[in-house]
């Protein structure tokens, strides 16, 4: 069973860059069976998909965040990371990483668009 | 920006059946993209409850079921139990937004 764990600073200054890492255990990040995603949840509010990465490095971003967002993968460390630049208070949220079920057919792989394993989440506050 | 609309809250007595609606549009549910459901207990990460066409991960009781029609979907909880008190979110893919979308969330209260 996969386990995911987020790590990174809990406090980020406005206009700076938020950086988080998700460490995957219980399986390899370099598998065609999974994509890897980030989701966030502002306090007391709903869930928002941030972006997704495949082990090959292919990325899929929420268009509303795309200009500030970079998601990368480090297969040697079984980790994937999130960088969100120019943050404001509106970026304060619990950030979750999650595994996203994938499937391959006829040489093409695709996500099935749902998240089956989640990290516990990490609260990031943007404040001076 | 939530493009899937859910009622803010639903409630029911133990043993009753409750349903949670998830209303979308022709670019998500109506386009044929699967709907998935998550349960979020207070202070915890969301948990996958139902995926695809009424599939439940191992350990999820068959009291939970879903259905889809047109541009809407519904989650039904039968035999409501105190442990079902949580927030529930639907999720799908939206072709207009080119991304994954979550519902607004519904708080289920067991009376």
PDB file of C-alpha atoms in Angstrom:
ATOM      1  CA  UNK A   1       0.000   0.000   0.000  1.00  0.00           C
ATOM      2  CA  UNK A   2       1.320   3.385  -0.971  1.00  0.00           C
ATOM      3  CA  UNK A   3       2.134   5.977   1.652  1.00  0.00           C
ATOM      4  CA  UNK A   4       2.723   9.635   0.872  1.00  0.00           C
ATOM      5  CA  UNK A   5       4.200  12.282   3.127  1.00  0.00           C
ATOM      6  CA  UNK A   6       4.381  16.025   2.491  1.00  0.00           C
ATOM      7  CA  UNK A   7       7.241  18.118   3.832  1.00  0.00           C
ATOM      8  CA  UNK A   8       8.250  21.748   3.662  1.00  0.00           C
ATOM      9  CA  UNK A   9       8.035  25.102   5.451  1.00  0.00           C
ATOM     10  CA  UNK A  10       4.811  25.919   7.249  1.00  0.00           C
ATOM     11  CA  UNK A  11       5.262  29.668   6.835  1.00  0.00           C
ATOM     12  CA  UNK A  12       6.055  31.532   3.642  1.00  0.00           C
ATOM     13  CA  UNK A  13       6.394  35.295   3.186  1.00  0.00           C
ATOM     14  CA  UNK A  14       4.172  37.064   0.656  1.00  0.00           C
ATOM     15  CA  UNK A  15       5.709  37.334  -2.832  1.00  0.00           C
ATOM     16  CA  UNK A  16       8.099  34.457  -2.098  1.00  0.00           C
ATOM     17  CA  UNK A  17       8.033  30.890  -3.397  1.00  0.00           C
ATOM     18  CA  UNK A  18       6.242  28.043  -1.673  1.00  0.00           C
ATOM     19  CA  UNK A  19       8.127  24.740  -1.961  1.00  0.00           C
ATOM     20  CA  UNK A  20       6.868  21.346  -0.877  1.00  0.00           C
ATOM     21  CA  UNK A  21       8.071  17.795  -1.392  1.00  0.00           C
ATOM     22  CA  UNK A  22       6.093  14.572  -1.327  1.00  0.00           C
ATOM     23  CA  UNK A  23       7.933  11.369  -0.450  1.00  0.00           C
ATOM     24  CA  UNK A  24       6.386   8.145  -1.701  1.00  0.00           C
ATOM     25  CA  UNK A  25       6.902   4.851   0.097  1.00  0.00           C
ATOM     26  CA  UNK A  26       5.472   1.390  -0.376  1.00  0.00           C
ATOM     27  CA  UNK A  27       6.001   1.522  -4.123  1.00  0.00           C
ATOM     28  CA  UNK A  28       8.045   3.084  -6.888  1.00  0.00           C
ATOM     29  CA  UNK A  29       7.220   6.498  -8.256  1.00  0.00           C
ATOM     30  CA  UNK A  30       8.532   5.245 -11.609  1.00  0.00           C
ATOM     31  CA  UNK A  31       5.518   3.144 -12.441  1.00  0.00           C
ATOM     32  CA  UNK A  32       3.074   3.384 -15.282  1.00  0.00           C
ATOM     33  CA  UNK A  33       0.284   2.596 -12.812  1.00  0.00           C
ATOM     34  CA  UNK A  34       0.291   6.000 -11.216  1.00  0.00           C
ATOM     35  CA  UNK A  35       0.416   9.696 -11.781  1.00  0.00           C
ATOM     36  CA  UNK A  36       1.198  11.996  -8.861  1.00  0.00           C
ATOM     37  CA  UNK A  37      -0.892  14.977  -7.851  1.00  0.00           C
ATOM     38  CA  UNK A  38      -1.107  17.997  -5.587  1.00  0.00           C
ATOM     39  CA  UNK A  39      -4.373  19.260  -4.115  1.00  0.00           C
ATOM     40  CA  UNK A  40      -4.940  22.093  -1.649  1.00  0.00           C
ATOM     41  CA  UNK A  41      -7.662  23.125   0.759  1.00  0.00           C
ATOM     42  CA  UNK A  42      -7.873  26.613   2.299  1.00  0.00           C
ATOM     43  CA  UNK A  43      -8.984  26.520   5.940  1.00  0.00           C
ATOM     44  CA  UNK A  44     -12.709  25.852   6.131  1.00  0.00           C
ATOM     45  CA  UNK A  45     -13.065  25.636   2.350  1.00  0.00           C
ATOM     46  CA  UNK A  46     -13.197  23.059  -0.405  1.00  0.00           C
ATOM     47  CA  UNK A  47     -10.611  21.146  -2.392  1.00  0.00           C
ATOM     48  CA  UNK A  48      -8.709  22.534  -5.374  1.00  0.00           C
ATOM     49  CA  UNK A  49      -6.594  20.503  -7.783  1.00  0.00           C
ATOM     50  CA  UNK A  50      -3.183  22.121  -8.274  1.00  0.00           C
ATOM     51  CA  UNK A  51      -1.427  19.866 -10.753  1.00  0.00           C
ATOM     52  CA  UNK A  52      -0.224  16.399 -11.707  1.00  0.00           C
ATOM     53  CA  UNK A  53       3.019  14.829 -12.874  1.00  0.00           C
ATOM     54  CA  UNK A  54       3.960  11.499 -14.447  1.00  0.00           C
ATOM     55  CA  UNK A  55       7.279   9.827 -13.666  1.00  0.00           C
ATOM     56  CA  UNK A  56       8.462  10.692 -17.163  1.00  0.00           C
ATOM     57  CA  UNK A  57       8.183  14.370 -16.240  1.00  0.00           C
ATOM     58  CA  UNK A  58       4.973  15.154 -18.115  1.00  0.00           C
ATOM     59  CA  UNK A  59       2.992  17.753 -16.204  1.00  0.00           C
ATOM     60  CA  UNK A  60      -0.613  18.913 -16.118  1.00  0.00           C
ATOM     61  CA  UNK A  61      -1.391  22.167 -14.337  1.00  0.00           C
ATOM     62  CA  UNK A  62      -4.491  23.944 -13.117  1.00  0.00           C
ATOM     63  CA  UNK A  63      -4.786  26.784 -15.641  1.00  0.00           C
ATOM     64  CA  UNK A  64      -5.503  29.269 -12.842  1.00  0.00           C
ATOM     65  CA  UNK A  65      -2.104  28.504 -11.261  1.00  0.00           C
ATOM     66  CA  UNK A  66      -0.058  27.602 -14.305  1.00  0.00           C
ATOM     67  CA  UNK A  67       1.884  30.868 -14.569  1.00  0.00           C
ATOM     68  CA  UNK A  68       3.245  30.457 -11.028  1.00  0.00           C
ATOM     69  CA  UNK A  69       3.517  26.688 -10.778  1.00  0.00           C
ATOM     70  CA  UNK A  70       6.262  24.130 -11.280  1.00  0.00           C
ATOM     71  CA  UNK A  71       5.891  20.444 -10.415  1.00  0.00           C
ATOM     72  CA  UNK A  72       8.891  18.159 -10.745  1.00  0.00           C
ATOM     73  CA  UNK A  73       9.799  14.555 -10.028  1.00  0.00           C
ATOM     74  CA  UNK A  74      12.961  12.974  -8.610  1.00  0.00           C
ATOM     75  CA  UNK A  75      12.761   9.283  -9.354  1.00  0.00           C
ATOM     76  CA  UNK A  76      16.049   8.533  -7.566  1.00  0.00           C
ATOM     77  CA  UNK A  77      14.561   9.771  -4.311  1.00  0.00           C
ATOM     78  CA  UNK A  78      11.007   8.567  -4.993  1.00  0.00           C
ATOM     79  CA  UNK A  79       9.797  12.115  -4.533  1.00  0.00           C
ATOM     80  CA  UNK A  80       7.880  14.771  -6.400  1.00  0.00           C
ATOM     81  CA  UNK A  81       7.802  18.464  -5.609  1.00  0.00           C
ATOM     82  CA  UNK A  82       5.729  21.592  -5.911  1.00  0.00           C
ATOM     83  CA  UNK A  83       6.928  25.156  -6.323  1.00  0.00           C
ATOM     84  CA  UNK A  84       4.427  28.012  -6.346  1.00  0.00           C
ATOM     85  CA  UNK A  85       5.873  31.468  -6.870  1.00  0.00           C
ATOM     86  CA  UNK A  86       4.683  34.950  -5.910  1.00  0.00           C
ATOM     87  CA  UNK A  87       2.422  33.677  -3.160  1.00  0.00           C
ATOM     88  CA  UNK A  88      -0.244  35.729  -1.425  1.00  0.00           C
ATOM     89  CA  UNK A  89      -2.503  35.093   1.537  1.00  0.00           C
ATOM     90  CA  UNK A  90      -4.923  33.402  -0.855  1.00  0.00           C
ATOM     91  CA  UNK A  91      -2.393  30.580  -1.214  1.00  0.00           C
ATOM     92  CA  UNK A  92      -2.629  29.709   2.484  1.00  0.00           C
ATOM     93  CA  UNK A  93      -4.008  26.198   2.675  1.00  0.00           C
ATOM     94  CA  UNK A  94      -3.464  22.601   3.659  1.00  0.00           C
ATOM     95  CA  UNK A  95      -1.511  21.081   0.789  1.00  0.00           C
ATOM     96  CA  UNK A  96      -1.993  17.400   0.019  1.00  0.00           C
ATOM     97  CA  UNK A  97      -0.057  15.114  -2.266  1.00  0.00           C
ATOM     98  CA  UNK A  98      -1.825  12.076  -3.668  1.00  0.00           C
ATOM     99  CA  UNK A  99      -1.417   9.163  -6.026  1.00  0.00           C
ATOM    100  CA  UNK A 100      -3.540   9.242  -9.126  1.00  0.00           C
ATOM    101  CA  UNK A 101      -4.499   6.002 -10.803  1.00  0.00           C
ATOM    102  CA  UNK A 102      -3.214   5.574 -14.333  1.00  0.00           C
ATOM    103  CA  UNK A 103      -3.658   3.068 -17.072  1.00  0.00           C
ATOM    104  CA  UNK A 104      -1.775   2.121 -20.227  1.00  0.00           C
ATOM    105  CA  UNK A 105      -3.241   0.754 -23.421  1.00  0.00           C
ATOM    106  CA  UNK A 106      -1.722   0.340 -26.844  1.00  0.00           C
ATOM    107  CA  UNK A 107       1.444   2.099 -25.815  1.00  0.00           C
ATOM    108  CA  UNK A 108      -0.346   5.176 -24.467  1.00  0.00           C
ATOM    109  CA  UNK A 109      -0.793   5.920 -20.800  1.00  0.00           C
ATOM    110  CA  UNK A 110      -3.395   8.145 -19.264  1.00  0.00           C
ATOM    111  CA  UNK A 111      -4.734   9.162 -15.895  1.00  0.00           C
ATOM    112  CA  UNK A 112      -8.095   7.931 -14.677  1.00  0.00           C
ATOM    113  CA  UNK A 113      -8.496  11.268 -12.905  1.00  0.00           C
ATOM    114  CA  UNK A 114      -8.999  10.067  -9.350  1.00  0.00           C
ATOM    115  CA  UNK A 115      -6.813  10.047  -6.258  1.00  0.00           C
ATOM    116  CA  UNK A 116      -6.621   6.828  -4.300  1.00  0.00           C
ATOM    117  CA  UNK A 117      -3.915   7.451  -1.685  1.00  0.00           C
ATOM    118  CA  UNK A 118      -3.399  10.786   0.046  1.00  0.00           C
ATOM    119  CA  UNK A 119      -0.751  12.233   2.314  1.00  0.00           C
ATOM    120  CA  UNK A 120      -1.846  13.604   5.655  1.00  0.00           C
ATOM    121  CA  UNK A 121      -1.497  17.163   4.414  1.00  0.00           C
ATOM    122  CA  UNK A 122       0.656  20.060   5.504  1.00  0.00           C
ATOM    123  CA  UNK A 123      -0.579  23.524   6.450  1.00  0.00           C
ATOM    124  CA  UNK A 124       1.164  26.372   4.703  1.00  0.00           C
ATOM    125  CA  UNK A 125       0.475  29.903   5.877  1.00  0.00           C
ATOM    126  CA  UNK A 126       1.449  32.909   3.799  1.00  0.00           C
ATOM    127  CA  UNK A 127       2.139  35.800   6.116  1.00  0.00           C
ATOM    128  CA  UNK A 128       4.772  38.408   6.827  1.00  0.00           C
TER     129      UNK A 128
ATOM    130  CA  UNK B   1     -13.416  27.782  -8.848  1.00  0.00           C
ATOM    131  CA  UNK B   2     -15.877  24.930  -8.247  1.00  0.00           C
ATOM    132  CA  UNK B   3     -17.846  23.989 -11.347  1.00  0.00           C
ATOM    133  CA  UNK B   4     -19.513  21.078  -9.596  1.00  0.00           C
ATOM    134  CA  UNK B   5     -22.259  22.222  -7.238  1.00  0.00           C
ATOM    135  CA  UNK B   6     -23.280  20.302  -4.136  1.00  0.00           C
ATOM    136  CA  UNK B   7     -25.732  21.182  -1.361  1.00  0.00           C
ATOM    137  CA  UNK B   8     -23.864  22.669   1.623  1.00  0.00           C
ATOM    138  CA  UNK B   9     -25.409  20.212   4.070  1.00  0.00           C
ATOM    139  CA  UNK B  10     -27.671  17.214   4.407  1.00  0.00           C
ATOM    140  CA  UNK B  11     -28.778  15.427   7.546  1.00  0.00           C
ATOM    141  CA  UNK B  12     -30.547  12.274   8.576  1.00  0.00           C
ATOM    142  CA  UNK B  13     -31.287  10.049  11.509  1.00  0.00           C
ATOM    143  CA  UNK B  14     -29.332   6.843  12.098  1.00  0.00           C
ATOM    144  CA  UNK B  15     -30.522   4.136   9.739  1.00  0.00           C
ATOM    145  CA  UNK B  16     -31.992   6.544   7.210  1.00  0.00           C
ATOM    146  CA  UNK B  17     -30.926   7.006   3.586  1.00  0.00           C
ATOM    147  CA  UNK B  18     -29.517  10.344   2.443  1.00  0.00           C
ATOM    148  CA  UNK B  19     -28.428  11.511  -0.975  1.00  0.00           C
ATOM    149  CA  UNK B  20     -25.945  14.172  -2.040  1.00  0.00           C
ATOM    150  CA  UNK B  21     -26.310  15.719  -5.464  1.00  0.00           C
ATOM    151  CA  UNK B  22     -23.449  16.912  -7.654  1.00  0.00           C
ATOM    152  CA  UNK B  23     -24.537  19.189 -10.482  1.00  0.00           C
ATOM    153  CA  UNK B  24     -22.163  19.822 -13.353  1.00  0.00           C
ATOM    154  CA  UNK B  25     -22.372  20.745 -17.020  1.00  0.00           C
ATOM    155  CA  UNK B  26     -21.789  19.482 -20.547  1.00  0.00           C
ATOM    156  CA  UNK B  27     -18.051  19.959 -20.198  1.00  0.00           C
ATOM    157  CA  UNK B  28     -17.651  17.586 -17.250  1.00  0.00           C
ATOM    158  CA  UNK B  29     -20.333  15.133 -16.110  1.00  0.00           C
ATOM    159  CA  UNK B  30     -22.377  15.689 -19.250  1.00  0.00           C
ATOM    160  CA  UNK B  31     -19.339  14.973 -21.428  1.00  0.00           C
ATOM    161  CA  UNK B  32     -19.146  11.481 -19.994  1.00  0.00           C
ATOM    162  CA  UNK B  33     -16.217  11.940 -17.639  1.00  0.00           C
ATOM    163  CA  UNK B  34     -16.329   9.707 -14.584  1.00  0.00           C
ATOM    164  CA  UNK B  35     -17.421  11.052 -11.229  1.00  0.00           C
ATOM    165  CA  UNK B  36     -15.530  10.136  -8.094  1.00  0.00           C
ATOM    166  CA  UNK B  37     -16.459  10.689  -4.466  1.00  0.00           C
ATOM    167  CA  UNK B  38     -14.354  11.391  -1.386  1.00  0.00           C
ATOM    168  CA  UNK B  39     -15.124  11.373   2.316  1.00  0.00           C
ATOM    169  CA  UNK B  40     -13.272  13.768   4.603  1.00  0.00           C
ATOM    170  CA  UNK B  41     -13.581  13.153   8.321  1.00  0.00           C
ATOM    171  CA  UNK B  42     -12.864  16.168  10.554  1.00  0.00           C
ATOM    172  CA  UNK B  43      -9.181  17.044  10.647  1.00  0.00           C
ATOM    173  CA  UNK B  44      -8.116  14.332   8.220  1.00  0.00           C
ATOM    174  CA  UNK B  45      -7.190  13.975   4.573  1.00  0.00           C
ATOM    175  CA  UNK B  46      -9.878  13.070   2.055  1.00  0.00           C
ATOM    176  CA  UNK B  47     -10.413   9.369   1.459  1.00  0.00           C
ATOM    177  CA  UNK B  48     -11.502   7.835  -1.830  1.00  0.00           C
ATOM    178  CA  UNK B  49     -15.028   6.538  -1.397  1.00  0.00           C
ATOM    179  CA  UNK B  50     -16.253   5.686  -4.891  1.00  0.00           C
ATOM    180  CA  UNK B  51     -14.497   5.819  -8.259  1.00  0.00           C
ATOM    181  CA  UNK B  52     -15.645   5.422 -11.799  1.00  0.00           C
ATOM    182  CA  UNK B  53     -18.937   3.682 -12.298  1.00  0.00           C
ATOM    183  CA  UNK B  54     -19.958   2.910  -8.707  1.00  0.00           C
ATOM    184  CA  UNK B  55     -16.707   1.154  -7.763  1.00  0.00           C
ATOM    185  CA  UNK B  56     -15.712   1.059  -4.109  1.00  0.00           C
ATOM    186  CA  UNK B  57     -12.136   0.621  -2.840  1.00  0.00           C
ATOM    187  CA  UNK B  58     -11.537  -2.276  -0.506  1.00  0.00           C
ATOM    188  CA  UNK B  59     -12.997  -1.582   2.912  1.00  0.00           C
ATOM    189  CA  UNK B  60     -15.697   0.851   1.820  1.00  0.00           C
ATOM    190  CA  UNK B  61     -19.093  -0.585   2.756  1.00  0.00           C
ATOM    191  CA  UNK B  62     -21.754  -1.132   0.132  1.00  0.00           C
ATOM    192  CA  UNK B  63     -23.973   1.327   2.003  1.00  0.00           C
ATOM    193  CA  UNK B  64     -22.319   3.892  -0.255  1.00  0.00           C
ATOM    194  CA  UNK B  65     -23.397   3.995  -3.885  1.00  0.00           C
ATOM    195  CA  UNK B  66     -23.550   6.510  -6.683  1.00  0.00           C
ATOM    196  CA  UNK B  67     -25.461   7.192  -9.861  1.00  0.00           C
ATOM    197  CA  UNK B  68     -25.197   9.552 -12.803  1.00  0.00           C
ATOM    198  CA  UNK B  69     -27.711  11.076 -15.184  1.00  0.00           C
ATOM    199  CA  UNK B  70     -27.129  13.784 -17.735  1.00  0.00           C
ATOM    200  CA  UNK B  71     -25.103  16.555 -16.159  1.00  0.00           C
ATOM    201  CA  UNK B  72     -25.647  15.430 -12.556  1.00  0.00           C
ATOM    202  CA  UNK B  73     -24.553  12.673 -10.206  1.00  0.00           C
ATOM    203  CA  UNK B  74     -25.614  11.570  -6.749  1.00  0.00           C
ATOM    204  CA  UNK B  75     -24.051   9.795  -3.808  1.00  0.00           C
ATOM    205  CA  UNK B  76     -26.391   7.752  -1.645  1.00  0.00           C
ATOM    206  CA  UNK B  77     -25.664   6.639   1.902  1.00  0.00           C
ATOM    207  CA  UNK B  78     -28.058   4.025   3.177  1.00  0.00           C
ATOM    208  CA  UNK B  79     -28.316   2.855   6.755  1.00  0.00           C
ATOM    209  CA  UNK B  80     -26.750   6.106   7.952  1.00  0.00           C
ATOM    210  CA  UNK B  81     -24.345   5.675  10.859  1.00  0.00           C
ATOM    211  CA  UNK B  82     -22.724   8.118  13.271  1.00  0.00           C
ATOM    212  CA  UNK B  83     -19.330   7.398  11.701  1.00  0.00           C
ATOM    213  CA  UNK B  84     -20.622   8.735   8.362  1.00  0.00           C
ATOM    214  CA  UNK B  85     -20.644  12.269   9.716  1.00  0.00           C
ATOM    215  CA  UNK B  86     -18.128  13.997   7.463  1.00  0.00           C
ATOM    216  CA  UNK B  87     -17.674  16.237   4.438  1.00  0.00           C
ATOM    217  CA  UNK B  88     -18.221  14.649   1.030  1.00  0.00           C
ATOM    218  CA  UNK B  89     -16.803  15.870  -2.288  1.00  0.00           C
ATOM    219  CA  UNK B  90     -17.508  14.846  -5.861  1.00  0.00           C
ATOM    220  CA  UNK B  91     -14.744  15.172  -8.461  1.00  0.00           C
ATOM    221  CA  UNK B  92     -14.437  14.896 -12.218  1.00  0.00           C
ATOM    222  CA  UNK B  93     -12.554  16.244 -15.221  1.00  0.00           C
ATOM    223  CA  UNK B  94     -13.627  19.361 -17.096  1.00  0.00           C
ATOM    224  CA  UNK B  95     -12.725  19.692 -20.757  1.00  0.00           C
ATOM    225  CA  UNK B  96     -13.356  23.432 -20.885  1.00  0.00           C
ATOM    226  CA  UNK B  97     -11.028  24.085 -17.966  1.00  0.00           C
ATOM    227  CA  UNK B  98      -8.614  21.330 -19.025  1.00  0.00           C
ATOM    228  CA  UNK B  99      -8.306  20.135 -15.483  1.00  0.00           C
ATOM    229  CA  UNK B 100      -9.724  18.239 -12.586  1.00  0.00           C
ATOM    230  CA  UNK B 101     -12.600  19.808 -10.691  1.00  0.00           C
ATOM    231  CA  UNK B 102     -14.005  19.175  -7.243  1.00  0.00           C
ATOM    232  CA  UNK B 103     -17.502  19.796  -5.986  1.00  0.00           C
ATOM    233  CA  UNK B 104     -18.253  22.472  -3.437  1.00  0.00           C
ATOM    234  CA  UNK B 105     -18.568  19.875  -0.698  1.00  0.00           C
ATOM    235  CA  UNK B 106     -21.449  18.659   1.470  1.00  0.00           C
ATOM    236  CA  UNK B 107     -21.443  18.263   5.216  1.00  0.00           C
ATOM    237  CA  UNK B 108     -23.401  15.236   6.370  1.00  0.00           C
ATOM    238  CA  UNK B 109     -24.822  15.420   9.872  1.00  0.00           C
ATOM    239  CA  UNK B 110     -26.223  12.410  11.688  1.00  0.00           C
ATOM    240  CA  UNK B 111     -29.042  13.575  13.922  1.00  0.00           C
TER     241      UNK B 111
END
